[in-house]
PDB file of C-alpha atoms in Angstrom:
ATOM      1  CA  MET A   1     105.431  96.285 117.447  1.00  0.00           C
ATOM      2  CA  GLY A   2     103.976  99.671 115.695  1.00  0.00           C
ATOM      3  CA  LYS A   3     103.615 100.584 112.129  1.00  0.00           C
ATOM      4  CA  ILE A   4     104.987 103.968 111.479  1.00  0.00           C
ATOM      5  CA  LEU A   5     104.344 106.365 108.145  1.00  0.00           C
ATOM      6  CA  PHE A   6     107.042 108.653 107.003  1.00  0.00           C
ATOM      7  CA  VAL A   7     105.326 110.766 104.719  1.00  0.00           C
ATOM      8  CA  VAL A   8     108.464 112.329 102.376  1.00  0.00           C
ATOM      9  CA  THR A   9     108.548 114.839  99.812  1.00  0.00           C
ATOM     10  CA  GLY A  10     108.319 113.685  96.098  1.00  0.00           C
ATOM     11  CA  SER A  11     109.846 116.875  94.859  1.00  0.00           C
ATOM     12  CA  ASP A  12     113.657 116.835  93.597  1.00  0.00           C
ATOM     13  CA  HIS A  13     113.434 120.618  93.250  1.00  0.00           C
ATOM     14  CA  TRP A  14     113.094 123.962  95.186  1.00  0.00           C
ATOM     15  CA  THR A  15     112.048 127.028  93.331  1.00  0.00           C
ATOM     16  CA  LEU A  16     113.882 129.842  94.124  1.00  0.00           C
ATOM     17  CA  ALA A  17     112.370 133.551  94.182  1.00  0.00           C
ATOM     18  CA  ASP A  18     114.206 134.178  90.763  1.00  0.00           C
ATOM     19  CA  GLY A  19     112.348 131.124  89.601  1.00  0.00           C
ATOM     20  CA  THR A  20     115.468 128.800  89.174  1.00  0.00           C
ATOM     21  CA  ALA A  21     115.124 125.313  90.456  1.00  0.00           C
ATOM     22  CA  HIS A  22     117.236 124.554  93.503  1.00  0.00           C
ATOM     23  CA  PRO A  23     117.920 120.626  93.318  1.00  0.00           C
ATOM     24  CA  THR A  24     116.959 118.764  96.544  1.00  0.00           C
ATOM     25  CA  GLY A  25     114.580 116.266  97.661  1.00  0.00           C
ATOM     26  CA  PHE A  26     114.737 114.629 101.089  1.00  0.00           C
ATOM     27  CA  TRP A  27     117.637 115.278 103.902  1.00  0.00           C
ATOM     28  CA  ALA A  28     119.571 112.016 104.316  1.00  0.00           C
ATOM     29  CA  GLU A  29     119.965 112.305 108.268  1.00  0.00           C
ATOM     30  CA  GLU A  30     116.635 113.133 108.903  1.00  0.00           C
ATOM     31  CA  ALA A  31     114.995 109.781 107.242  1.00  0.00           C
ATOM     32  CA  VAL A  32     118.275 107.485 107.972  1.00  0.00           C
ATOM     33  CA  ALA A  33     118.544 108.383 111.937  1.00  0.00           C
ATOM     34  CA  PRO A  34     114.837 107.931 112.588  1.00  0.00           C
ATOM     35  CA  TYR A  35     114.768 104.859 110.315  1.00  0.00           C
ATOM     36  CA  GLU A  36     117.514 103.121 112.182  1.00  0.00           C
ATOM     37  CA  ARG A  37     115.753 103.739 115.604  1.00  0.00           C
ATOM     38  CA  PHE A  38     112.353 102.681 114.901  1.00  0.00           C
ATOM     39  CA  LYS A  39     113.901  99.425 113.114  1.00  0.00           C
ATOM     40  CA  ALA A  40     116.069  98.904 116.100  1.00  0.00           C
ATOM     41  CA  ALA A  41     112.852  99.136 118.028  1.00  0.00           C
ATOM     42  CA  GLY A  42     111.209  96.404 115.857  1.00  0.00           C
ATOM     43  CA  HIS A  43     108.616  98.755 114.072  1.00  0.00           C
ATOM     44  CA  GLU A  44     107.381  98.254 111.265  1.00  0.00           C
ATOM     45  CA  ILE A  45     108.061 101.403 108.589  1.00  0.00           C
ATOM     46  CA  VAL A  46     105.988 102.509 105.601  1.00  0.00           C
ATOM     47  CA  VAL A  47     106.963 105.002 102.954  1.00  0.00           C
ATOM     48  CA  ALA A  48     104.144 107.401 101.335  1.00  0.00           C
ATOM     49  CA  THR A  49     105.031 110.419  98.604  1.00  0.00           C
ATOM     50  CA  PRO A  50     102.632 112.746  96.709  1.00  0.00           C
ATOM     51  CA  GLY A  51     101.604 110.606  93.629  1.00  0.00           C
ATOM     52  CA  GLY A  52     103.826 107.497  94.903  1.00  0.00           C
ATOM     53  CA  VAL A  53     106.937 108.578  93.312  1.00  0.00           C
ATOM     54  CA  VAL A  54     110.280 107.351  94.369  1.00  0.00           C
ATOM     55  CA  PRO A  55     111.596 110.079  96.783  1.00  0.00           C
ATOM     56  CA  THR A  56     115.009 111.629  95.807  1.00  0.00           C
ATOM     57  CA  VAL A  57     117.564 112.255  98.060  1.00  0.00           C
ATOM     58  CA  ASP A  58     119.349 115.468  98.529  1.00  0.00           C
ATOM     59  CA  ARG A  59     122.800 114.857  97.337  1.00  0.00           C
ATOM     60  CA  GLY A  60     124.498 117.577  99.479  1.00  0.00           C
ATOM     61  CA  SER A  61     122.852 115.714 102.581  1.00  0.00           C
ATOM     62  CA  LEU A  62     125.242 112.794 101.600  1.00  0.00           C
ATOM     63  CA  ALA A  63     128.456 115.052 101.578  1.00  0.00           C
ATOM     64  CA  PRO A  64     130.901 114.528 104.475  1.00  0.00           C
ATOM     65  CA  GLU A  65     130.827 117.913 105.731  1.00  0.00           C
ATOM     66  CA  PHE A  66     127.462 117.040 106.453  1.00  0.00           C
ATOM     67  CA  ASN A  67     128.110 113.714 108.225  1.00  0.00           C
ATOM     68  CA  ASP A  68     130.917 114.318 110.289  1.00  0.00           C
ATOM     69  CA  GLY A  69     133.307 112.931 107.775  1.00  0.00           C
ATOM     70  CA  GLN A  70     133.609 110.645 105.097  1.00  0.00           C
ATOM     71  CA  GLU A  71     133.454 107.617 107.018  1.00  0.00           C
ATOM     72  CA  ASN A  72     129.947 108.357 108.378  1.00  0.00           C
ATOM     73  CA  ALA A  73     128.824 109.942 104.897  1.00  0.00           C
ATOM     74  CA  ASP A  74     129.604 106.394 103.626  1.00  0.00           C
ATOM     75  CA  ARG A  75     127.602 104.676 106.203  1.00  0.00           C
ATOM     76  CA  VAL A  76     124.681 107.009 105.766  1.00  0.00           C
ATOM     77  CA  ALA A  77     124.746 106.096 102.110  1.00  0.00           C
ATOM     78  CA  LYS A  78     125.020 102.496 102.848  1.00  0.00           C
ATOM     79  CA  VAL A  79     121.852 102.557 105.099  1.00  0.00           C
ATOM     80  CA  LEU A  80     119.897 104.795 102.627  1.00  0.00           C
ATOM     81  CA  ASP A  81     120.427 102.467 100.013  1.00  0.00           C
ATOM     82  CA  SER A  82     119.236  99.590 102.101  1.00  0.00           C
ATOM     83  CA  MET A  83     115.567 101.308 102.946  1.00  0.00           C
ATOM     84  CA  THR A  84     113.696  99.268 100.697  1.00  0.00           C
ATOM     85  CA  GLU A  85     110.683 101.038 101.816  1.00  0.00           C
ATOM     86  CA  LEU A  86     112.014 104.168 100.092  1.00  0.00           C
ATOM     87  CA  LYS A  87     112.004 102.357  96.680  1.00  0.00           C
ATOM     88  CA  ARG A  88     108.397 101.359  96.571  1.00  0.00           C
ATOM     89  CA  PRO A  89     106.256 104.005  98.287  1.00  0.00           C
ATOM     90  CA  LEU A  90     102.710 104.332  98.507  1.00  0.00           C
ATOM     91  CA  ARG A  91     100.432 106.848  97.039  1.00  0.00           C
ATOM     92  CA  LEU A  92      99.763 109.652  99.682  1.00  0.00           C
ATOM     93  CA  GLU A  93      96.472 110.235  98.295  1.00  0.00           C
ATOM     94  CA  ASP A  94      95.471 106.476  99.178  1.00  0.00           C
ATOM     95  CA  VAL A  95      96.929 106.798 102.584  1.00  0.00           C
ATOM     96  CA  ASP A  96      94.591 106.226 105.505  1.00  0.00           C
ATOM     97  CA  PRO A  97      96.143 107.492 108.812  1.00  0.00           C
ATOM     98  CA  ALA A  98      94.089 105.480 111.080  1.00  0.00           C
ATOM     99  CA  ASP A  99      96.099 102.526 109.937  1.00  0.00           C
ATOM    100  CA  TYR A 100      99.417 103.702 111.687  1.00  0.00           C
ATOM    101  CA  ASP A 101     100.645 104.272 115.054  1.00  0.00           C
ATOM    102  CA  VAL A 102     102.958 107.052 114.449  1.00  0.00           C
ATOM    103  CA  VAL A 103     103.524 109.612 111.418  1.00  0.00           C
ATOM    104  CA  PHE A 104     106.644 111.220 110.476  1.00  0.00           C
ATOM    105  CA  TYR A 105     107.781 113.833 108.099  1.00  0.00           C
ATOM    106  CA  PRO A 106     111.408 113.911 107.353  1.00  0.00           C
ATOM    107  CA  GLY A 107     112.784 117.069 105.830  1.00  0.00           C
ATOM    108  CA  GLY A 108     115.003 118.613 103.452  1.00  0.00           C
ATOM    109  CA  HIS A 109     114.149 121.737 101.302  1.00  0.00           C
ATOM    110  CA  GLY A 110     111.775 119.194  99.069  1.00  0.00           C
ATOM    111  CA  PRO A 111     108.564 119.953 101.267  1.00  0.00           C
ATOM    112  CA  MET A 112     109.017 123.761 100.787  1.00  0.00           C
ATOM    113  CA  GLU A 113     107.967 122.976  97.144  1.00  0.00           C
ATOM    114  CA  ASP A 114     105.365 120.081  97.152  1.00  0.00           C
ATOM    115  CA  LEU A 115     103.997 119.628 100.626  1.00  0.00           C
ATOM    116  CA  ALA A 116     103.710 123.139 101.598  1.00  0.00           C
ATOM    117  CA  VAL A 117     100.422 123.081  99.180  1.00  0.00           C
ATOM    118  CA  ASN A 118      99.384 119.656  99.301  1.00  0.00           C
ATOM    119  CA  ALA A 119      96.169 119.323 100.737  1.00  0.00           C
ATOM    120  CA  ASP A 120      95.920 115.371 100.901  1.00  0.00           C
ATOM    121  CA  SER A 121      99.050 115.869 103.140  1.00  0.00           C
ATOM    122  CA  GLY A 122      97.275 118.712 104.856  1.00  0.00           C
ATOM    123  CA  ARG A 123      94.401 116.696 105.632  1.00  0.00           C
ATOM    124  CA  LEU A 124      96.402 113.659 106.930  1.00  0.00           C
ATOM    125  CA  LEU A 125      98.099 116.071 109.093  1.00  0.00           C
ATOM    126  CA  THR A 126      94.752 117.464 110.629  1.00  0.00           C
ATOM    127  CA  ARG A 127      93.585 113.937 111.171  1.00  0.00           C
ATOM    128  CA  VAL A 128      96.751 112.883 113.105  1.00  0.00           C
ATOM    129  CA  LEU A 129      96.988 115.956 115.338  1.00  0.00           C
ATOM    130  CA  GLU A 130      93.078 115.398 116.038  1.00  0.00           C
ATOM    131  CA  SER A 131      93.187 111.554 116.758  1.00  0.00           C
ATOM    132  CA  GLY A 132      95.991 111.984 119.313  1.00  0.00           C
ATOM    133  CA  ARG A 133      98.524 109.896 117.863  1.00  0.00           C
ATOM    134  CA  PRO A 134     102.357 110.592 117.878  1.00  0.00           C
ATOM    135  CA  LEU A 135     103.308 113.134 114.984  1.00  0.00           C
ATOM    136  CA  GLY A 136     106.915 113.878 114.366  1.00  0.00           C
ATOM    137  CA  ILE A 137     107.970 116.310 111.851  1.00  0.00           C
ATOM    138  CA  VAL A 138     111.530 117.926 111.302  1.00  0.00           C
ATOM    139  CA  CYS A 139     113.657 120.442 109.698  1.00  0.00           C
ATOM    140  CA  HIS A 140     111.871 122.196 106.439  1.00  0.00           C
ATOM    141  CA  ALA A 141     109.009 119.606 106.975  1.00  0.00           C
ATOM    142  CA  PRO A 142     107.065 121.449 109.060  1.00  0.00           C
ATOM    143  CA  ALA A 143     106.454 123.366 105.601  1.00  0.00           C
ATOM    144  CA  ALA A 144     103.615 120.772 105.456  1.00  0.00           C
ATOM    145  CA  VAL A 145     101.782 122.120 108.278  1.00  0.00           C
ATOM    146  CA  LEU A 146     100.828 125.183 106.046  1.00  0.00           C
ATOM    147  CA  ALA A 147      98.520 123.146 104.157  1.00  0.00           C
ATOM    148  CA  ALA A 148      96.862 121.980 107.392  1.00  0.00           C
ATOM    149  CA  THR A 149      93.882 124.586 106.696  1.00  0.00           C
ATOM    150  CA  LYS A 150      90.534 123.356 108.580  1.00  0.00           C
ATOM    151  CA  ASP A 151      86.627 124.212 107.157  1.00  0.00           C
ATOM    152  CA  ASP A 152      86.658 127.538 108.943  1.00  0.00           C
ATOM    153  CA  GLY A 153      89.709 128.861 107.391  1.00  0.00           C
ATOM    154  CA  THR A 154      92.297 128.665 110.424  1.00  0.00           C
ATOM    155  CA  ASN A 155      94.979 126.401 110.460  1.00  0.00           C
ATOM    156  CA  ALA A 156      94.679 123.082 112.662  1.00  0.00           C
ATOM    157  CA  PHE A 157      98.147 123.654 114.096  1.00  0.00           C
ATOM    158  CA  ALA A 158      97.604 127.379 115.364  1.00  0.00           C
ATOM    159  CA  GLY A 159      98.596 127.701 118.999  1.00  0.00           C
ATOM    160  CA  TYR A 160     100.649 124.768 118.814  1.00  0.00           C
ATOM    161  CA  ARG A 161     104.171 124.942 120.240  1.00  0.00           C
ATOM    162  CA  LEU A 162     106.638 123.712 117.491  1.00  0.00           C
ATOM    163  CA  THR A 163     109.805 124.350 115.871  1.00  0.00           C
ATOM    164  CA  GLY A 164     111.296 123.995 112.340  1.00  0.00           C
ATOM    165  CA  PHE A 165     114.085 125.135 110.271  1.00  0.00           C
ATOM    166  CA  THR A 166     114.921 129.140 111.504  1.00  0.00           C
ATOM    167  CA  ASN A 167     115.394 132.224 109.837  1.00  0.00           C
ATOM    168  CA  ALA A 168     119.003 132.185 111.190  1.00  0.00           C
ATOM    169  CA  GLU A 169     119.891 128.822 109.900  1.00  0.00           C
ATOM    170  CA  GLU A 170     118.634 129.398 106.438  1.00  0.00           C
ATOM    171  CA  SER A 171     120.280 132.736 106.500  1.00  0.00           C
ATOM    172  CA  GLN A 172     123.636 130.546 107.361  1.00  0.00           C
ATOM    173  CA  ALA A 173     122.848 127.732 104.976  1.00  0.00           C
ATOM    174  CA  GLY A 174     123.052 130.887 102.037  1.00  0.00           C
ATOM    175  CA  PHE A 175     119.331 130.602 101.102  1.00  0.00           C
ATOM    176  CA  ALA A 176     117.382 133.240 102.867  1.00  0.00           C
ATOM    177  CA  ASP A 177     117.783 135.936 100.292  1.00  0.00           C
ATOM    178  CA  LYS A 178     117.012 133.606  97.634  1.00  0.00           C
ATOM    179  CA  ALA A 179     113.806 131.988  98.827  1.00  0.00           C
ATOM    180  CA  LYS A 180     110.061 132.782  97.830  1.00  0.00           C
ATOM    181  CA  TRP A 181     109.361 132.662 101.699  1.00  0.00           C
ATOM    182  CA  LEU A 182     111.122 131.378 105.155  1.00  0.00           C
ATOM    183  CA  LEU A 183     109.650 128.426 106.937  1.00  0.00           C
ATOM    184  CA  GLN A 184     109.682 130.109 110.489  1.00  0.00           C
ATOM    185  CA  ASP A 185     108.004 133.550 109.247  1.00  0.00           C
ATOM    186  CA  ARG A 186     105.205 131.162 107.591  1.00  0.00           C
ATOM    187  CA  LEU A 187     104.608 129.269 110.682  1.00  0.00           C
ATOM    188  CA  VAL A 188     104.227 132.055 112.428  1.00  0.00           C
ATOM    189  CA  GLU A 189     102.041 133.919 110.470  1.00  0.00           C
ATOM    190  CA  ILE A 190      99.276 130.990 110.531  1.00  0.00           C
ATOM    191  CA  GLY A 191      99.438 131.281 114.568  1.00  0.00           C
ATOM    192  CA  THR A 192     101.995 128.622 115.991  1.00  0.00           C
ATOM    193  CA  ASP A 193     104.153 129.201 118.721  1.00  0.00           C
ATOM    194  CA  PHE A 194     107.291 128.724 117.274  1.00  0.00           C
ATOM    195  CA  GLN A 195     110.232 127.696 119.497  1.00  0.00           C
ATOM    196  CA  GLU A 196     113.797 129.011 118.290  1.00  0.00           C
ATOM    197  CA  GLY A 197     116.929 126.956 119.455  1.00  0.00           C
ATOM    198  CA  GLY A 198     120.480 127.846 118.792  1.00  0.00           C
ATOM    199  CA  PRO A 199     121.344 127.415 115.106  1.00  0.00           C
ATOM    200  CA  TRP A 200     122.372 123.787 114.133  1.00  0.00           C
ATOM    201  CA  ALA A 201     122.033 122.202 118.135  1.00  0.00           C
ATOM    202  CA  PRO A 202     119.782 119.482 118.334  1.00  0.00           C
ATOM    203  CA  HIS A 203     116.174 121.190 119.516  1.00  0.00           C
ATOM    204  CA  VAL A 204     112.876 119.100 120.069  1.00  0.00           C
ATOM    205  CA  VAL A 205     109.570 120.680 120.992  1.00  0.00           C
ATOM    206  CA  VAL A 206     106.674 118.459 122.289  1.00  0.00           C
ATOM    207  CA  ASP A 207     103.417 119.550 122.642  1.00  0.00           C
ATOM    208  CA  ARG A 208     100.650 117.293 123.143  1.00  0.00           C
ATOM    209  CA  ASN A 209     101.089 114.159 120.215  1.00  0.00           C
ATOM    210  CA  LEU A 210     103.493 117.121 118.442  1.00  0.00           C
ATOM    211  CA  VAL A 211     106.766 116.481 118.083  1.00  0.00           C
ATOM    212  CA  THR A 212     109.032 118.419 116.242  1.00  0.00           C
ATOM    213  CA  GLY A 213     112.565 119.155 115.502  1.00  0.00           C
ATOM    214  CA  GLN A 214     114.627 121.994 114.504  1.00  0.00           C
ATOM    215  CA  ASN A 215     116.921 120.729 112.121  1.00  0.00           C
ATOM    216  CA  PRO A 216     119.061 117.755 110.839  1.00  0.00           C
ATOM    217  CA  ALA A 217     120.722 117.056 114.255  1.00  0.00           C
ATOM    218  CA  SER A 218     117.622 116.934 116.105  1.00  0.00           C
ATOM    219  CA  ALA A 219     116.063 114.163 113.884  1.00  0.00           C
ATOM    220  CA  ALA A 220     117.570 111.500 116.300  1.00  0.00           C
ATOM    221  CA  PRO A 221     116.285 113.017 119.578  1.00  0.00           C
ATOM    222  CA  LEU A 222     112.848 113.477 117.759  1.00  0.00           C
ATOM    223  CA  ALA A 223     112.758 109.629 117.102  1.00  0.00           C
ATOM    224  CA  ASP A 224     113.385 109.233 120.609  1.00  0.00           C
ATOM    225  CA  GLU A 225     110.549 111.285 121.878  1.00  0.00           C
ATOM    226  CA  LEU A 226     108.253 109.447 119.452  1.00  0.00           C
ATOM    227  CA  LEU A 227     110.023 105.845 120.633  1.00  0.00           C
ATOM    228  CA  LYS A 228     108.802 106.943 124.222  1.00  0.00           C
ATOM    229  CA  LYS A 229     105.169 108.145 123.076  1.00  0.00           C
ATOM    230  CA  LEU A 230     104.922 104.222 121.720  1.00  0.00           C
ATOM    231  CA  ALA A 231     106.404 102.637 124.767  1.00  0.00           C
TER     232      ALA A 231
END
């Protein structure tokens, strides 16, 4: 069985353009849905965060309206509480990606705050991408790609087809006019081939060993694609 590294944001807020701190963290579904699939397939999961801080869940992601009702919201919260790996994360700075068969980044607005500018994460992403081992990144977590700068100044992901939370979705979520920058715009600026699907619908893009998902609904199908690569 494989060993899968979850790289999770350590931030509990996202600084908006006016300087206010919007409470956030990681998005529950984007961690829980892949976790359940990987565990069911018998794989070991290890969590790492910047500084080894215990990650914060975005409380909004546990609301019934984002989980198809109260019953499933309660189920997601229960699974989240049972994920002991989240309660004892490794320091991202100490992680050797060669120790893992798969690396996965769940989203939430948190990565826009810390992973987007985290050099340790950027180096890890570059190593995994170049190694050929499966790499999965979903929703806002592709913000971490922005820190994957090579020695020549170019981005390691330039030329790759990928997706992430779109400008349209950020607008519909009410944050497009409040954000310092938009994820889709920045990913295009660094030279990726951004593939936009319909708002809120599952959309997964596979390019070589890179598997990206557009939004929370894409987390489960993304995990399934990663499992295919492990088979």
